[in-house]
Short mmCIF file of C-alpha atoms and ligand atoms in Angstrom, two decimals:
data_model
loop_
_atom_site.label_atom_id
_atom_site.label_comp_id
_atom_site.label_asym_id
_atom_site.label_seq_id
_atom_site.Cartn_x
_atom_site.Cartn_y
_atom_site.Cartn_z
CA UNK A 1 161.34 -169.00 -77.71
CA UNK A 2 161.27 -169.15 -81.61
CA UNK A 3 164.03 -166.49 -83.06
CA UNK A 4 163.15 -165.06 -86.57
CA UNK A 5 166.49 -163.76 -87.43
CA UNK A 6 167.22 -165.18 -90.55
CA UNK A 7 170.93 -165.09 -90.22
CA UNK A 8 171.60 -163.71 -93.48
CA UNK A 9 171.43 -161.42 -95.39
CA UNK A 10 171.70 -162.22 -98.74
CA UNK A 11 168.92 -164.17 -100.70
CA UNK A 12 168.11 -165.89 -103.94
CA UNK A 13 170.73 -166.22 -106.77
CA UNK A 14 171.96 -162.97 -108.81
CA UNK A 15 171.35 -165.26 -112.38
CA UNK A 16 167.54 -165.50 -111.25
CA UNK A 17 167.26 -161.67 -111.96
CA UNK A 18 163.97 -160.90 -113.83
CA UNK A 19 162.95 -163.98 -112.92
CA UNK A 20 159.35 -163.38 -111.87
CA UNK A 21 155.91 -165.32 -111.33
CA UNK A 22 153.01 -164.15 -112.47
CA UNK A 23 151.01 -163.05 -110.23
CA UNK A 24 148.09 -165.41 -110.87
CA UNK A 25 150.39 -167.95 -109.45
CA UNK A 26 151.35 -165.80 -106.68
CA UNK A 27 147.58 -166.09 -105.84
CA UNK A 28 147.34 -169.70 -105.75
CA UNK A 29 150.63 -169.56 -103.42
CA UNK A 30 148.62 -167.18 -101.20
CA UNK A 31 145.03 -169.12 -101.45
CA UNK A 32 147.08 -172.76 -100.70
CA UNK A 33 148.99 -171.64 -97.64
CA UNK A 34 147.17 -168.86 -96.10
CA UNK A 35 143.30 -170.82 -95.50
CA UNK A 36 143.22 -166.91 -93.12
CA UNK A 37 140.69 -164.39 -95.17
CA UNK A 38 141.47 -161.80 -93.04
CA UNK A 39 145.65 -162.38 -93.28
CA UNK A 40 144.63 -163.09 -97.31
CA UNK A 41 143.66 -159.80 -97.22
CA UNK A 42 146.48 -157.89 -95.56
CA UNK A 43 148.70 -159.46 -97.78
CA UNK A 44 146.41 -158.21 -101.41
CA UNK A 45 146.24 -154.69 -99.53
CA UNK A 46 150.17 -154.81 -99.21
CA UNK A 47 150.51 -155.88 -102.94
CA UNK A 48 148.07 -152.86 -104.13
CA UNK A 49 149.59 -150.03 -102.07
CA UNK A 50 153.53 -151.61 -103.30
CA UNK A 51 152.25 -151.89 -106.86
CA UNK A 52 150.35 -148.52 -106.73
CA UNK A 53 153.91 -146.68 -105.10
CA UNK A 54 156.31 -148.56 -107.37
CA UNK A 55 154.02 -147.05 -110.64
CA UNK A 56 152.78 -143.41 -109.45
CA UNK A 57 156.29 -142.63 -107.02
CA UNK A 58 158.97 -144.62 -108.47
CA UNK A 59 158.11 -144.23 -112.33
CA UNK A 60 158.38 -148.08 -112.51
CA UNK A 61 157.60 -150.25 -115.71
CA UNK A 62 155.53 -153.45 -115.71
CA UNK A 63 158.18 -155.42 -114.90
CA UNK A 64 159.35 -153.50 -111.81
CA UNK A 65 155.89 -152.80 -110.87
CA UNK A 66 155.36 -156.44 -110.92
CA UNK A 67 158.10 -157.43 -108.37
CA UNK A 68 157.11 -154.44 -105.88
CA UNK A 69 153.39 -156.34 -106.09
CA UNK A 70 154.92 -160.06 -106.01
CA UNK A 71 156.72 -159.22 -102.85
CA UNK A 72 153.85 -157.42 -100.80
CA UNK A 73 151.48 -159.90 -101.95
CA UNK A 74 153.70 -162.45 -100.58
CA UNK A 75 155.52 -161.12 -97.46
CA UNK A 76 153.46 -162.88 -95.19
CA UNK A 77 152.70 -166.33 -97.00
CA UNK A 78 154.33 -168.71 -94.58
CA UNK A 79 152.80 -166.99 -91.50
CA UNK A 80 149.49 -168.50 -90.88
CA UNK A 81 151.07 -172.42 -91.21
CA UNK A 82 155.12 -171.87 -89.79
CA UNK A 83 154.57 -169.05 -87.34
CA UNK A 84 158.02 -170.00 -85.62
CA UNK A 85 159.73 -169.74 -89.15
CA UNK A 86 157.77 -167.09 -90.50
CA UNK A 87 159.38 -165.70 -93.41
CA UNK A 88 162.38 -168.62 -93.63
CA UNK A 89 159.86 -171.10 -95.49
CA UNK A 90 158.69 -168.76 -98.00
CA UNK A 91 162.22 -167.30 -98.98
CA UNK A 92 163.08 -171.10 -99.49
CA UNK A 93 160.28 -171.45 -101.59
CA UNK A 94 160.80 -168.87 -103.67
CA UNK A 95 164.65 -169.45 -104.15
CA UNK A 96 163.62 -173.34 -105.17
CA UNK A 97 161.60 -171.36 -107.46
CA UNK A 98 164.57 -169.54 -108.96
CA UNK A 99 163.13 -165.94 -108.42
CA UNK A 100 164.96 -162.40 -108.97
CA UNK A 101 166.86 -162.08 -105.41
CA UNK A 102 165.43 -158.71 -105.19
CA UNK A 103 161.93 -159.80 -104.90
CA UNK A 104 163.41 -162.41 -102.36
CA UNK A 105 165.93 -160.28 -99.94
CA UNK A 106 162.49 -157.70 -100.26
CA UNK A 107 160.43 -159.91 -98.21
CA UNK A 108 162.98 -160.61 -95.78
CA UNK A 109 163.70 -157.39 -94.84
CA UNK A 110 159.93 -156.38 -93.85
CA UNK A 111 160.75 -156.57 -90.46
CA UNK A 112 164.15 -155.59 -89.84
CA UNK A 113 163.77 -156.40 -85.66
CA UNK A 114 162.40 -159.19 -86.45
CA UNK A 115 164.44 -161.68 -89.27
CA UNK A 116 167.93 -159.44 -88.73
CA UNK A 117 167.37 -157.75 -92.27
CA UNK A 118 168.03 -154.65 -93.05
CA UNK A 119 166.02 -152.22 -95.53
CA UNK A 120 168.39 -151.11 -98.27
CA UNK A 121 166.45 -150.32 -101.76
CA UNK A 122 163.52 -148.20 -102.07
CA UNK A 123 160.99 -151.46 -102.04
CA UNK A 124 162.50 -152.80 -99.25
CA UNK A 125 162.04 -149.68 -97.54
CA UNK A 126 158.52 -149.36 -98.79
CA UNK A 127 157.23 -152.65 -97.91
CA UNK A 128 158.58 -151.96 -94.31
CA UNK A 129 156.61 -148.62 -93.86
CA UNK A 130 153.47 -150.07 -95.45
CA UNK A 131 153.07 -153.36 -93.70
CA UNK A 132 152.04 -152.28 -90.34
CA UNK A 133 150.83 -148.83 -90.81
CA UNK A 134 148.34 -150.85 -93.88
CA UNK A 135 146.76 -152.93 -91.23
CA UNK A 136 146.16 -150.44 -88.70
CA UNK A 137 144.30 -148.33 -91.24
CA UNK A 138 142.14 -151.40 -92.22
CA UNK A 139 141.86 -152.19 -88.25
CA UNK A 140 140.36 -148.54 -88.28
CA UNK A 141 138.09 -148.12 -91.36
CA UNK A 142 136.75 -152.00 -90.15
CA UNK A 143 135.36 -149.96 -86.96
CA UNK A 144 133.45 -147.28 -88.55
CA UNK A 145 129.86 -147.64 -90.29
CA UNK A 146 131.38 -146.19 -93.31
CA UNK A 147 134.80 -147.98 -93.48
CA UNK A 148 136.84 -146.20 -96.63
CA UNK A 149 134.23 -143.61 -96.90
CA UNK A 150 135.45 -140.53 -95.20
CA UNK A 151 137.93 -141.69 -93.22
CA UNK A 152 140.74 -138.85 -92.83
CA UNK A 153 144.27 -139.26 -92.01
CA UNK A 154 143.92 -136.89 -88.67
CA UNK A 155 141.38 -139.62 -87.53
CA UNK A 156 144.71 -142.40 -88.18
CA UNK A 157 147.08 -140.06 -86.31
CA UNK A 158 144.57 -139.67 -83.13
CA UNK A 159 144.64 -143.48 -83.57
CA UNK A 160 147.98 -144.21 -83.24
CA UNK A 161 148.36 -141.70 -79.95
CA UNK A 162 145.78 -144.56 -78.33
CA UNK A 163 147.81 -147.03 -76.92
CA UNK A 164 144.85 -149.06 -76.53
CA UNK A 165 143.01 -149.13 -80.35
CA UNK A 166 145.09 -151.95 -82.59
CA UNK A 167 147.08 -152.59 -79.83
CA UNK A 168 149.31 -155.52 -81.43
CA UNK A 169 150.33 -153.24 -84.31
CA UNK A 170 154.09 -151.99 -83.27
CA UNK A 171 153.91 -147.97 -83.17
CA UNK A 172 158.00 -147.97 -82.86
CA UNK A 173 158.51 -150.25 -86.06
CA UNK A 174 156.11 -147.46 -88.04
CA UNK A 175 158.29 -144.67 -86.18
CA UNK A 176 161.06 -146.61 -87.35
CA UNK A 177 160.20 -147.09 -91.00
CA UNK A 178 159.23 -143.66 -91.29
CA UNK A 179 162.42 -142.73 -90.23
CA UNK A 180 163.97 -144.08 -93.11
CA UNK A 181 162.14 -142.82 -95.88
CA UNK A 182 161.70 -139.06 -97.20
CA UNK A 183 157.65 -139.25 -97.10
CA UNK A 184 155.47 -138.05 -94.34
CA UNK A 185 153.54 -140.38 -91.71
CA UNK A 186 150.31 -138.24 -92.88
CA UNK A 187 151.34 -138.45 -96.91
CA UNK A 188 151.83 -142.41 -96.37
CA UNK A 189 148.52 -142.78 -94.83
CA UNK A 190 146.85 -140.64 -97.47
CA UNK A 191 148.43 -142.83 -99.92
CA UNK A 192 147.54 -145.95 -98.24
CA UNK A 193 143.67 -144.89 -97.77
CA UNK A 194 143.79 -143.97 -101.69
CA UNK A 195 144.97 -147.42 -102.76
CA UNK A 196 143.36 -150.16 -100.38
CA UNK A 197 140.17 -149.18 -100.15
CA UNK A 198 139.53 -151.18 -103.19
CA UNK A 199 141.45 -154.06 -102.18
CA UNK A 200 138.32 -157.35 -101.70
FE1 FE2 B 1 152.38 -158.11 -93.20
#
């Protein structure tokens, strides 16, 4: 079976720092390796609810802000067309790209069981407690006649208790990311509900 660990756990080169993309090209990344409108999707809905946190929670500026957006809208970009190296082929590419580390070492660690990375700075920690718990709101507003519209975070937590509804989505990686940050499960999902709703 494929391993994910990454083996590492540093990434990109220190001198890179600032180094960004705009994120126009971070789209054309996304819309040339992911052909998956569903996956496309996830990935814009993690960008909006990073950029959205780094801004309203984290008092970022537009260049911070930027890199909290760059790495949700690109945690996933390798996953649709190298599942077995998931995550190694788009850290490459972005290191061959020169880009700050800390957009870089951010992606790897949004699944610390998974690529042997562990959460350290606030976006790292962020994009770890939004990445499931994101698509198992979707999952659930994608059910109901009204989607967005409505849809209350006691419904989400009833949800989760249902072993059954979403059933791929890891309930002990959210526990888990929870665990390491100071927000609550129902003040994340608020949050979350706010700021991908919008997300087409
Ligand atoms: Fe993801």
């Amino acid at each position: 079976m494929a391993t994910h660990q990454l083996g590492r756990t540093s990434f990109g080169d220190p001198k890179n720092t600032g180094n960004l993309m705009p994120i126009e090209e971070a789209h054309s990344i996304l819309n040339e390796w992911v052909p998956n409108e569903r996956l496309r999707l996830h990935m814009k809905q993690v960008a909006a609810v990073m950029k959205a946190w780094a801004i309203e929670k984290e008092n970022a500026d537009e260049q911070t802000a930027l890199k909290w957006e760059l790495a949700g809208l690109l945690h996933d970009a390798d996953w649709e067309k190298f599942p077995d190296d998931h995550c190694r082929i788009i850290i490459e590419e972005l290191e061959k790209r020169n880009i700050d580390s800390e957009v870089i070492r951010c992606i790897a660690s949004h699944g610390p069981g998974y690529f042997g990375v562990e959460p350290i700075t606030s976006m790292e920690k962020m994009i770890y407690a939004f990445d499931e718990l994101s698509g198992f709101i979707h999952a659930a507003a994608l059910i109901r006649p009204t989607r967005y519209e409505g849809l209350e975070v006691k419904s989400i937590l009833k949800r989760l208790k249902t072993p059954s509804f979403a059933a791929q989505v890891s309930r002990e990686d959210i526990a888990d990311a929870l665990s390491r940050i100071s927000t609550t499960q129902e003040e994340l999902i608020q949050f979350i509900i706010d700021h991908q709703k919008e997300v087409i």
